PDB file of C-alpha atoms and ligand atoms in Angstrom:
ATOM      1  CA  MET A   1      80.122 242.401 104.411  1.00 70.00           C
ATOM      2  CA  ASN A   2      77.209 244.879 104.042  1.00 88.00           C
ATOM      3  CA  ARG A   3      78.178 247.857 101.827  1.00 92.00           C
ATOM      4  CA  ILE A   4      76.319 250.891 100.529  1.00 92.00           C
ATOM      5  CA  ASP A   5      77.524 253.767  98.094  1.00 92.00           C
ATOM      6  CA  CYS A   6      77.718 257.075  99.738  1.00 90.00           C
ATOM      7  CA  TYR A   7      79.709 260.343  99.864  1.00 91.00           C
ATOM      8  CA  CYS A   8      83.165 260.311 101.400  1.00 92.00           C
ATOM      9  CA  PRO A   9      84.414 263.675 102.708  1.00 86.00           C
ATOM     10  CA  ILE A  10      88.057 262.462 102.152  1.00 89.00           C
ATOM     11  CA  CYS A  11      87.657 261.010  98.598  1.00 91.00           C
ATOM     12  CA  LYS A  12      85.412 263.820  97.861  1.00 87.00           C
ATOM     13  CA  HIS A  13      83.020 261.584  95.805  1.00 89.00           C
ATOM     14  CA  LYS A  14      80.732 258.790  96.112  1.00 91.00           C
ATOM     15  CA  THR A  15      82.561 255.530  97.220  1.00 94.00           C
ATOM     16  CA  HIS A  16      81.804 252.092  98.427  1.00 95.00           C
ATOM     17  CA  HIS A  17      81.273 252.088 102.283  1.00 95.00           C
ATOM     18  CA  GLU A  18      81.390 249.303 104.682  1.00 96.00           C
ATOM     19  CA  ILE A  19      78.454 249.508 107.258  1.00 96.00           C
ATOM     20  CA  ILE A  20      79.671 249.269 110.514  1.00 95.00           C
ATOM     21  CA  GLY A  21      76.400 249.673 112.328  1.00 95.00           C
ATOM     22  CA  GLU A  22      73.013 250.885 111.733  1.00 94.00           C
ATOM     23  CA  GLY A  23      69.627 251.686 113.226  1.00 95.00           C
ATOM     24  CA  LYS A  24      66.289 252.678 111.786  1.00 95.00           C
ATOM     25  CA  ASN A  25      63.163 254.728 112.472  1.00 94.00           C
ATOM     26  CA  HIS A  26      59.918 253.713 110.843  1.00 90.00           C
ATOM     27  CA  SER A  27      56.821 255.692 110.305  1.00 88.00           C
ATOM     28  CA  PRO A  28      54.386 254.806 113.128  1.00 86.00           C
ATOM     29  CA  ASN A  29      51.411 253.764 111.196  1.00 82.00           C
ATOM     30  CA  ASP A  30      50.398 253.005 107.496  1.00 80.00           C
ATOM     31  CA  ASP A  31      48.776 256.632 106.945  1.00 85.00           C
ATOM     32  CA  TYR A  32      52.221 257.963 105.623  1.00 88.00           C
ATOM     33  CA  TYR A  33      55.302 255.915 104.886  1.00 89.00           C
ATOM     34  CA  TYR A  34      58.814 256.887 105.630  1.00 91.00           C
ATOM     35  CA  LEU A  35      62.013 255.139 106.767  1.00 93.00           C
ATOM     36  CA  GLU A  36      65.209 256.722 108.164  1.00 95.00           C
ATOM     37  CA  THR A  37      68.332 254.590 108.388  1.00 95.00           C
ATOM     38  CA  TYR A  38      71.245 255.905 110.292  1.00 96.00           C
ATOM     39  CA  ARG A  39      74.443 254.247 109.662  1.00 96.00           C
ATOM     40  CA  VAL A  40      78.080 254.263 110.851  1.00 96.00           C
ATOM     41  CA  VAL A  41      80.078 253.709 107.592  1.00 96.00           C
ATOM     42  CA  LYS A  42      83.685 253.237 106.567  1.00 96.00           C
ATOM     43  CA  CYS A  43      84.998 254.045 103.094  1.00 95.00           C
ATOM     44  CA  CYS A  44      86.566 251.267 101.314  1.00 95.00           C
ATOM     45  CA  GLY A  45      88.945 253.405  99.494  1.00 94.00           C
ATOM     46  CA  CYS A  46      90.506 255.514 102.345  1.00 95.00           C
ATOM     47  CA  ASP A  47      89.157 253.949 105.568  1.00 95.00           C
ATOM     48  CA  ASN A  48      87.644 257.226 106.809  1.00 95.00           C
ATOM     49  CA  VAL A  49      84.766 256.595 109.125  1.00 96.00           C
ATOM     50  CA  SER A  50      81.795 258.889 108.822  1.00 94.00           C
ATOM     51  CA  PHE A  51      77.964 258.775 109.067  1.00 95.00           C
ATOM     52  CA  ASP A  52      75.224 258.414 106.655  1.00 94.00           C
ATOM     53  CA  MET A  53      71.580 258.904 106.941  1.00 94.00           C
ATOM     54  CA  GLU A  54      69.316 257.537 104.216  1.00 93.00           C
ATOM     55  CA  ILE A  55      65.627 258.880 104.065  1.00 93.00           C
ATOM     56  CA  LEU A  56      62.893 257.076 102.180  1.00 93.00           C
ATOM     57  CA  ASP A  57      59.766 259.126 101.987  1.00 91.00           C
ATOM     58  CA  GLU A  58      56.613 258.382 100.117  1.00 89.00           C
ATOM     59  CA  SER A  59      56.363 262.098  98.992  1.00 88.00           C
ATOM     60  CA  ASN A  60      59.626 261.566  96.982  1.00 89.00           C
ATOM     61  CA  VAL A  61      59.067 259.139  94.314  1.00 88.00           C
ATOM     62  CA  GLU A  62      60.262 258.412  90.742  1.00 90.00           C
ATOM     63  CA  TYR A  63      58.688 256.357  87.872  1.00 90.00           C
ATOM     64  CA  ASN A  64      60.720 253.363  86.748  1.00 87.00           C
ATOM     65  CA  GLU A  65      60.597 252.102  83.207  1.00 88.00           C
ATOM     66  CA  GLN A  66      57.754 249.946  83.766  1.00 88.00           C
ATOM     67  CA  GLY A  67      55.901 253.111  84.962  1.00 88.00           C
ATOM     68  CA  TYR A  68      55.723 252.171  88.653  1.00 89.00           C
ATOM     69  CA  GLU A  69      56.412 254.428  91.579  1.00 87.00           C
ATOM     70  CA  GLU A  70      59.882 254.015  93.173  1.00 89.00           C
ATOM     71  CA  LEU A  71      60.870 255.691  96.299  1.00 89.00           C
ATOM     72  CA  VAL A  72      64.006 257.645  95.963  1.00 91.00           C
ATOM     73  CA  ALA A  73      66.726 257.343  98.690  1.00 90.00           C
ATOM     74  CA  VAL A  74      68.124 260.682  99.810  1.00 89.00           C
ATOM     75  CA  HIS A  75      71.463 260.357 101.599  1.00 90.00           C
ATOM     76  CA  LYS A  76      72.872 263.007 104.163  1.00 88.00           C
ATOM     77  CA  SER A  77      76.380 262.567 105.181  1.00 88.00           C
ATOM     78  CA  PHE A  78      77.772 263.846 108.551  1.00 86.00           C
ATOM     79  CA  PRO A  79      79.970 265.744 109.530  1.00 83.00           C
ATOM     80  CA  ILE A  80      80.574 266.964 106.104  1.00 81.00           C
ATOM     81  CA  THR A  81      77.844 266.839 103.602  1.00 80.00           C
ATOM     82  CA  GLU A  82      78.388 266.586  99.897  1.00 79.00           C
ATOM     83  CA  ASN A  83      78.878 269.729  97.800  1.00 79.00           C
ATOM     84  CA  SER A  84      79.579 271.484 101.069  1.00 84.00           C
ATOM     85  CA  ILE A  85      81.864 274.543 100.687  1.00 87.00           C
ATOM     86  CA  GLU A  86      85.421 274.140 102.179  1.00 86.00           C
ATOM     87  CA  PRO A  87      86.611 277.194 104.152  1.00 89.00           C
ATOM     88  CA  LEU A  88      90.033 278.823 103.620  1.00 89.00           C
ATOM     89  CA  ARG A  89      92.673 277.856 106.075  1.00 85.00           C
ATOM     90  CA  SER A  90      91.293 279.929 108.802  1.00 84.00           C
ATOM     91  CA  TRP A  91      93.940 279.040 111.380  1.00 85.00           C
ATOM     92  CA  GLU A  92      96.208 281.487 109.496  1.00 84.00           C
ATOM     93  CA  MET A  93      93.948 284.290 110.261  1.00 90.00           C
ATOM     94  CA  PRO A  94      93.635 286.437 113.313  1.00 92.00           C
ATOM     95  CA  THR A  95      91.262 284.590 115.916  1.00 93.00           C
ATOM     96  CA  LEU A  96      88.398 287.211 115.831  1.00 93.00           C
ATOM     97  CA  ILE A  97      88.329 286.963 111.826  1.00 95.00           C
ATOM     98  CA  ALA A  98      88.691 283.299 111.903  1.00 95.00           C
ATOM     99  CA  LYS A  99      85.677 282.805 114.200  1.00 95.00           C
ATOM    100  CA  ALA A 100      83.330 284.890 112.349  1.00 95.00           C
ATOM    101  CA  TYR A 101      84.353 283.548 109.023  1.00 96.00           C
ATOM    102  CA  ARG A 102      84.315 279.823 110.012  1.00 95.00           C
ATOM    103  CA  GLU A 103      80.897 280.191 111.619  1.00 95.00           C
ATOM    104  CA  SER A 104      79.630 281.958 108.383  1.00 95.00           C
ATOM    105  CA  VAL A 105      80.874 279.092 106.283  1.00 95.00           C
ATOM    106  CA  GLU A 106      79.293 276.696 108.623  1.00 93.00           C
ATOM    107  CA  ALA A 107      75.915 278.638 108.471  1.00 93.00           C
ATOM    108  CA  LEU A 108      76.150 278.526 104.706  1.00 92.00           C
ATOM    109  CA  ASN A 109      76.792 274.765 104.630  1.00 90.00           C
ATOM    110  CA  ASN A 110      73.912 274.387 107.093  1.00 87.00           C
ATOM    111  CA  GLY A 111      71.493 276.179 104.459  1.00 87.00           C
ATOM    112  CA  SER A 112      71.173 279.151 107.027  1.00 92.00           C
ATOM    113  CA  LEU A 113      71.389 281.754 104.360  1.00 91.00           C
ATOM    114  CA  LEU A 114      70.295 284.638 106.703  1.00 89.00           C
ATOM    115  CA  LEU A 115      72.881 283.953 109.230  1.00 91.00           C
ATOM    116  CA  ALA A 116      75.628 283.324 106.695  1.00 92.00           C
ATOM    117  CA  SER A 117      75.108 286.682 105.314  1.00 89.00           C
ATOM    118  CA  ILE A 118      74.987 288.603 108.555  1.00 89.00           C
ATOM    119  CA  GLY A 119      78.160 286.456 109.437  1.00 92.00           C
ATOM    120  CA  PHE A 120      80.107 287.485 106.439  1.00 92.00           C
ATOM    121  CA  ARG A 121      79.330 291.240 107.422  1.00 89.00           C
ATOM    122  CA  ALA A 122      80.580 290.477 110.827  1.00 92.00           C
ATOM    123  CA  THR A 123      83.742 288.979 109.180  1.00 94.00           C
ATOM    124  CA  ILE A 124      84.291 292.251 107.301  1.00 91.00           C
ATOM    125  CA  GLU A 125      83.724 294.090 110.479  1.00 91.00           C
ATOM    126  CA  ALA A 126      86.264 292.008 112.142  1.00 94.00           C
ATOM    127  CA  LEU A 127      88.772 292.682 109.575  1.00 94.00           C
ATOM    128  CA  CYS A 128      88.349 296.398 110.017  1.00 93.00           C
ATOM    129  CA  ILE A 129      88.770 296.051 113.807  1.00 93.00           C
ATOM    130  CA  GLU A 130      91.840 293.744 113.279  1.00 93.00           C
ATOM    131  CA  LYS A 131      93.528 296.455 111.139  1.00 92.00           C
ATOM    132  CA  GLY A 132      92.792 299.093 113.748  1.00 92.00           C
ATOM    133  CA  PHE A 133      89.712 300.869 112.286  1.00 91.00           C
ATOM    134  CA  ASN A 134      87.410 301.002 115.254  1.00 87.00           C
ATOM    135  CA  THR A 135      85.659 304.113 114.813  1.00 86.00           C
ATOM    136  CA  GLY A 136      82.790 305.207 112.332  1.00 86.00           C
ATOM    137  CA  ASN A 137      80.415 303.279 110.585  1.00 87.00           C
ATOM    138  CA  LEU A 138      81.241 300.173 108.234  1.00 85.00           C
ATOM    139  CA  ILE A 139      81.324 302.364 105.003  1.00 87.00           C
ATOM    140  CA  THR A 140      83.944 304.465 106.568  1.00 89.00           C
ATOM    141  CA  LYS A 141      85.879 301.577 107.919  1.00 91.00           C
ATOM    142  CA  ILE A 142      85.961 299.760 104.415  1.00 90.00           C
ATOM    143  CA  ASN A 143      87.125 302.938 102.738  1.00 92.00           C
ATOM    144  CA  LYS A 144      89.914 303.171 105.149  1.00 93.00           C
ATOM    145  CA  LEU A 145      91.145 299.783 104.226  1.00 92.00           C
ATOM    146  CA  ARG A 146      91.167 300.902 100.662  1.00 93.00           C
ATOM    147  CA  ASP A 147      92.882 304.237 101.440  1.00 94.00           C
ATOM    148  CA  LYS A 148      95.690 302.427 103.327  1.00 92.00           C
ATOM    149  CA  GLY A 149      96.242 300.149 100.583  1.00 91.00           C
ATOM    150  CA  ILE A 150      95.237 296.974 102.533  1.00 91.00           C
ATOM    151  CA  ILE A 151      92.484 296.132  99.960  1.00 91.00           C
ATOM    152  CA  THR A 152      92.187 297.148  96.325  1.00 92.00           C
ATOM    153  CA  ALA A 153      89.517 299.548  94.990  1.00 93.00           C
ATOM    154  CA  ILE A 154      87.621 296.708  93.202  1.00 92.00           C
ATOM    155  CA  ASP A 155      87.670 294.783  96.463  1.00 89.00           C
ATOM    156  CA  CYS A 156      86.461 297.862  98.268  1.00 91.00           C
ATOM    157  CA  LYS A 157      83.674 298.510  95.743  1.00 91.00           C
ATOM    158  CA  ARG A 158      82.513 294.793  96.132  1.00 88.00           C
ATOM    159  CA  LEU A 159      82.727 294.892  99.819  1.00 84.00           C
ATOM    160  CA  HIS A 160      80.229 297.693  99.885  1.00 84.00           C
ATOM    161  CA  GLU A 161      77.844 295.495  97.912  1.00 79.00           C
ATOM    162  CA  ALA A 162      78.466 292.831 100.387  1.00 74.00           C
ATOM    163  CA  ARG A 163      77.973 295.129 103.274  1.00 67.00           C
ATOM    164  CA  PHE A 164      74.509 296.263 101.845  1.00 65.00           C
ATOM    165  CA  MET A 165      73.423 292.830 101.671  1.00 62.00           C
ATOM    166  CA  GLY A 166      74.514 292.168 105.250  1.00 63.00           C
ATOM    167  CA  ASN A 167      72.420 295.183 106.215  1.00 68.00           C
ATOM    168  CA  GLU A 168      69.346 294.139 104.473  1.00 64.00           C
ATOM    169  CA  SER A 169      69.510 290.625 106.164  1.00 61.00           C
ATOM    170  CA  ALA A 170      70.326 292.134 109.579  1.00 64.00           C
ATOM    171  CA  HIS A 171      67.871 294.932 109.646  1.00 67.00           C
ATOM    172  CA  GLN A 172      65.034 293.718 107.486  1.00 70.00           C
ATOM    173  CA  ILE A 173      65.394 289.982 108.431  1.00 71.00           C
ATOM    174  CA  GLN A 174      65.229 289.253 104.601  1.00 74.00           C
ATOM    175  CA  GLU A 175      66.772 285.947 103.496  1.00 78.00           C
ATOM    176  CA  PRO A 176      69.230 286.583 100.728  1.00 83.00           C
ATOM    177  CA  ASP A 177      69.450 284.036  97.786  1.00 85.00           C
ATOM    178  CA  ARG A 178      72.175 281.348  97.976  1.00 87.00           C
ATOM    179  CA  GLU A 179      73.816 282.569  94.764  1.00 87.00           C
ATOM    180  CA  HIS A 180      74.168 286.139  96.244  1.00 86.00           C
ATOM    181  CA  VAL A 181      75.725 284.723  99.431  1.00 89.00           C
ATOM    182  CA  LEU A 182      78.075 282.571  97.458  1.00 91.00           C
ATOM    183  CA  ILE A 183      79.286 285.619  95.684  1.00 90.00           C
ATOM    184  CA  VAL A 184      79.889 287.386  98.982  1.00 90.00           C
ATOM    185  CA  LEU A 185      81.608 284.223 100.100  1.00 93.00           C
ATOM    186  CA  GLU A 186      84.014 284.596  97.021  1.00 92.00           C
ATOM    187  CA  ILE A 187      84.687 288.371  97.680  1.00 92.00           C
ATOM    188  CA  VAL A 188      85.572 287.650 101.462  1.00 93.00           C
ATOM    189  CA  ASN A 189      87.577 284.620 100.424  1.00 94.00           C
ATOM    190  CA  ASN A 190      89.523 286.495  97.841  1.00 93.00           C
ATOM    191  CA  ILE A 191      90.474 289.305 100.576  1.00 93.00           C
ATOM    192  CA  LEU A 192      91.201 286.954 103.408  1.00 94.00           C
ATOM    193  CA  ASN A 193      93.407 284.705 101.007  1.00 93.00           C
ATOM    194  CA  ASN A 194      95.445 287.635  99.954  1.00 91.00           C
ATOM    195  CA  LEU A 195      95.835 289.066 103.294  1.00 91.00           C
ATOM    196  CA  TYR A 196      96.554 285.973 105.330  1.00 90.00           C
ATOM    197  CA  VAL A 197      96.748 282.666 103.585  1.00 87.00           C
ATOM    198  CA  ILE A 198      99.082 283.640 100.780  1.00 86.00           C
ATOM    199  CA  GLU A 199     101.094 286.048 103.125  1.00 82.00           C
ATOM    200  CA  LYS A 200     101.592 283.005 105.507  1.00 83.00           C
ATOM    201  CA  LYS A 201     102.732 280.876 102.554  1.00 83.00           C
ATOM    202  CA  PHE A 202     104.913 283.494 101.191  1.00 83.00           C
ATOM    203  CA  ASN A 203     106.826 284.089 104.395  1.00 81.00           C
ATOM    204  CA  GLU A 204     107.452 280.497 104.671  1.00 80.00           C
ATOM    205  CA  VAL A 205     108.880 280.026 101.358  1.00 82.00           C
ATOM    206  CA  ILE A 206     110.417 283.228 100.404  1.00 85.00           C
ATOM    207  CA  GLU A 207     113.480 284.225 102.478  1.00 85.00           C
ATOM    208  CA  TYR A 208     113.222 287.651 104.501  1.00 85.00           C
ATOM    209  CA  ARG A 209     115.941 290.050 103.440  1.00 86.00           C
ATOM    210  CA  PHE A 210     117.147 292.519 106.316  1.00 89.00           C
ATOM    211  CA  LYS A 211     117.642 295.916 104.721  1.00 89.00           C
ATOM    212  CA  ASP A 212     120.647 296.461 106.881  1.00 92.00           C
ATOM    213  CA  TYR A 213     121.901 295.668 110.439  1.00 94.00           C
ATOM    214  CA  GLU A 214     119.941 298.370 111.852  1.00 93.00           C
ATOM    215  CA  GLU A 215     116.550 296.662 110.559  1.00 93.00           C
ATOM    216  CA  PHE A 216     117.793 293.430 112.156  1.00 93.00           C
ATOM    217  CA  GLN A 217     118.477 295.024 115.406  1.00 94.00           C
ATOM    218  CA  LYS A 218     115.248 296.762 115.491  1.00 94.00           C
ATOM    219  CA  MET A 219     113.344 293.485 115.006  1.00 93.00           C
ATOM    220  CA  ILE A 220     115.338 291.847 117.725  1.00 94.00           C
ATOM    221  CA  GLU A 221     114.400 294.652 120.043  1.00 94.00           C
ATOM    222  CA  THR A 222     110.801 294.467 119.129  1.00 93.00           C
ATOM    223  CA  GLY A 223     110.952 290.731 120.060  1.00 93.00           C
ATOM    224  CA  VAL A 224     112.910 291.255 123.293  1.00 94.00           C
ATOM    225  CA  SER A 225     110.322 293.884 124.380  1.00 93.00           C
ATOM    226  CA  GLU A 226     107.480 291.261 124.376  1.00 91.00           C
ATOM    227  CA  CYS A 227     109.823 288.934 126.660  1.00 92.00           C
ATOM    228  CA  LYS A 228     110.046 288.823 130.429  1.00 93.00           C
ATOM    229  CA  LYS A 229     113.471 289.665 132.036  1.00 94.00           C
ATOM    230  CA  GLY A 230     115.668 286.492 132.053  1.00 93.00           C
ATOM    231  CA  THR A 231     114.074 284.788 129.124  1.00 93.00           C
ATOM    232  CA  GLU A 232     116.486 282.837 127.311  1.00 93.00           C
ATOM    233  CA  GLY A 233     116.626 281.940 123.404  1.00 92.00           C
ATOM    234  CA  THR A 234     118.493 282.208 120.356  1.00 92.00           C
ATOM    235  CA  VAL A 235     118.009 284.882 117.687  1.00 92.00           C
ATOM    236  CA  TYR A 236     115.073 282.848 116.147  1.00 91.00           C
ATOM    237  CA  TYR A 237     113.186 283.245 119.372  1.00 92.00           C
ATOM    238  CA  PHE A 238     113.352 286.993 119.324  1.00 93.00           C
ATOM    239  CA  LEU A 239     112.658 287.362 115.499  1.00 92.00           C
ATOM    240  CA  PRO A 240     108.949 287.150 114.125  1.00 87.00           C
ATOM    241  CA  ASP A 241     107.726 283.786 113.775  1.00 82.00           C
ATOM    242  CA  GLY A 242     106.831 281.849 110.753  1.00 77.00           C
ATOM    243  CA  ARG A 243     109.317 283.494 108.488  1.00 82.00           C
ATOM    244  CA  LYS A 244     112.328 282.215 106.712  1.00 85.00           C
ATOM    245  CA  TYR A 245     115.710 283.955 106.854  1.00 87.00           C
ATOM    246  CA  ARG A 246     118.714 283.706 104.741  1.00 86.00           C
ATOM    247  CA  LYS A 247     121.403 281.902 106.977  1.00 85.00           C
ATOM    248  CA  GLU A 248     124.245 283.990 105.698  1.00 87.00           C
ATOM    249  CA  ASP A 249     122.338 287.390 106.546  1.00 89.00           C
ATOM    250  CA  LEU A 250     121.553 286.022 110.016  1.00 90.00           C
ATOM    251  CA  ASP A 251     125.217 284.754 110.777  1.00 91.00           C
ATOM    252  CA  LYS A 252     126.467 288.274 109.592  1.00 93.00           C
ATOM    253  CA  TYR A 253     124.088 290.386 111.647  1.00 94.00           C
ATOM    254  CA  GLU A 254     124.309 288.231 114.657  1.00 94.00           C
ATOM    255  CA  ALA A 255     128.005 288.546 114.678  1.00 94.00           C
ATOM    256  CA  GLU A 256     127.569 292.283 114.673  1.00 95.00           C
ATOM    257  CA  MET A 257     125.189 292.199 117.464  1.00 95.00           C
ATOM    258  CA  GLN A 258     127.408 290.087 119.542  1.00 94.00           C
ATOM    259  CA  THR A 259     130.230 292.712 118.964  1.00 94.00           C
ATOM    260  CA  ARG A 260     127.691 295.485 120.102  1.00 95.00           C
ATOM    261  CA  ILE A 261     126.837 293.452 123.172  1.00 94.00           C
ATOM    262  CA  SER A 262     130.466 292.954 124.024  1.00 93.00           C
ATOM    263  CA  ASP A 263     131.260 296.580 123.894  1.00 93.00           C
ATOM    264  CA  GLY A 264     128.156 297.794 125.403  1.00 93.00           C
ATOM    265  CA  ARG A 265     126.512 299.343 122.520  1.00 93.00           C
ATOM    266  CA  PHE A 266     123.502 296.695 122.703  1.00 93.00           C
ATOM    267  CA  THR A 267     122.390 296.194 126.258  1.00 92.00           C
ATOM    268  CA  CYS A 268     118.939 294.445 126.231  1.00 92.00           C
ATOM    269  CA  LEU A 269     120.519 291.003 125.658  1.00 94.00           C
ATOM    270  CA  SER A 270     123.620 289.350 127.139  1.00 93.00           C
ATOM    271  CA  ILE A 271     125.385 286.506 125.687  1.00 93.00           C
ATOM    272  CA  LEU A 272     124.930 282.996 127.358  1.00 91.00           C
ATOM    273  CA  PRO A 273     128.022 280.973 127.826  1.00 88.00           C
ATOM    274  CA  LYS A 274     128.376 278.413 125.011  1.00 80.00           C
ATOM    275  CA  LYS A 275     129.585 274.887 125.305  1.00 73.00           C
ATOM    276  CA  GLU A 276     132.696 274.101 123.231  1.00 71.00           C
ATOM    277  CA  ASN A 277     132.010 272.696 119.879  1.00 70.00           C
ATOM    278  CA  SER A 278     128.193 273.030 120.340  1.00 74.00           C
ATOM    279  CA  LYS A 279     126.427 272.757 116.984  1.00 77.00           C
ATOM    280  CA  TYR A 280     123.471 274.622 118.522  1.00 82.00           C
ATOM    281  CA  ARG A 281     123.098 278.498 117.842  1.00 86.00           C
ATOM    282  CA  GLN A 282     124.196 281.010 120.443  1.00 90.00           C
ATOM    283  CA  GLY A 283     121.928 281.505 123.218  1.00 92.00           C
ATOM    284  CA  TYR A 284     120.973 285.039 124.676  1.00 94.00           C
ATOM    285  CA  LYS A 285     119.321 286.337 127.894  1.00 94.00           C
ATOM    286  CA  VAL A 286     116.899 289.229 128.170  1.00 94.00           C
ATOM    287  CA  GLU A 287     118.527 291.860 130.471  1.00 91.00           C
TER     288      GLU A 287
HETATM  289 ZN1   ZN B   1      87.304 257.808 101.240  1.00 50.55          ZN
END
């Protein structure tokens, strides 16, 4: 079995890989030597299949112990290259933000620093829009994020710095240095992580406590208002998604809601007939 050592994106380090197939491009003549080898490879540790490109080029040499020139093999892996930056769980973010963010990280990983910095500025812009701040320039919008307590004063100060970098890139077409873009990435990551990723995990783990019955009913009403007449579902269907509820609270408030439906004080839902001894939760229909 033919093997090489190259980067595995799953094991996240260099591992032995079995070569499944390969093809080569040679330099066309003797004036200048290069050799590119394209390989489909399979990690011997985790079985992940990826792609490795090995480049030998006469301009890239090192001297061995005997003082002779030796070509240095440079490897590039695909689709994930070594030392590439892993983005946050962008599927937890609103679509507009996620798109700008993902594309910016991708640009950064491809070495397109100018596009990455413009992209992070667009990500911040998308965050402002998502939070409902559509008017004014970006300075005003970022300040609104701080004033509404969505981001901290420190985040705000840093965002302004990031914004200016985006400005320089966009308006003067000036490529920023990588270190600078990496810091911007950290600021943006910090904010998005706080606002979306941790928030989502928190909601999944920590049980939501209703303040009182009124709050429960209000949330049900909001859920119902987004449904068509005739929609059927249990209370879970009408309550906000991706949240954990305390079963005892839910049982207590649902019983109260049923009383109110029966005596006509709550009219946007009706109670569906329930099969005897059914282990499923009570169903309702939107009226
Ligand atoms: Zn592996």
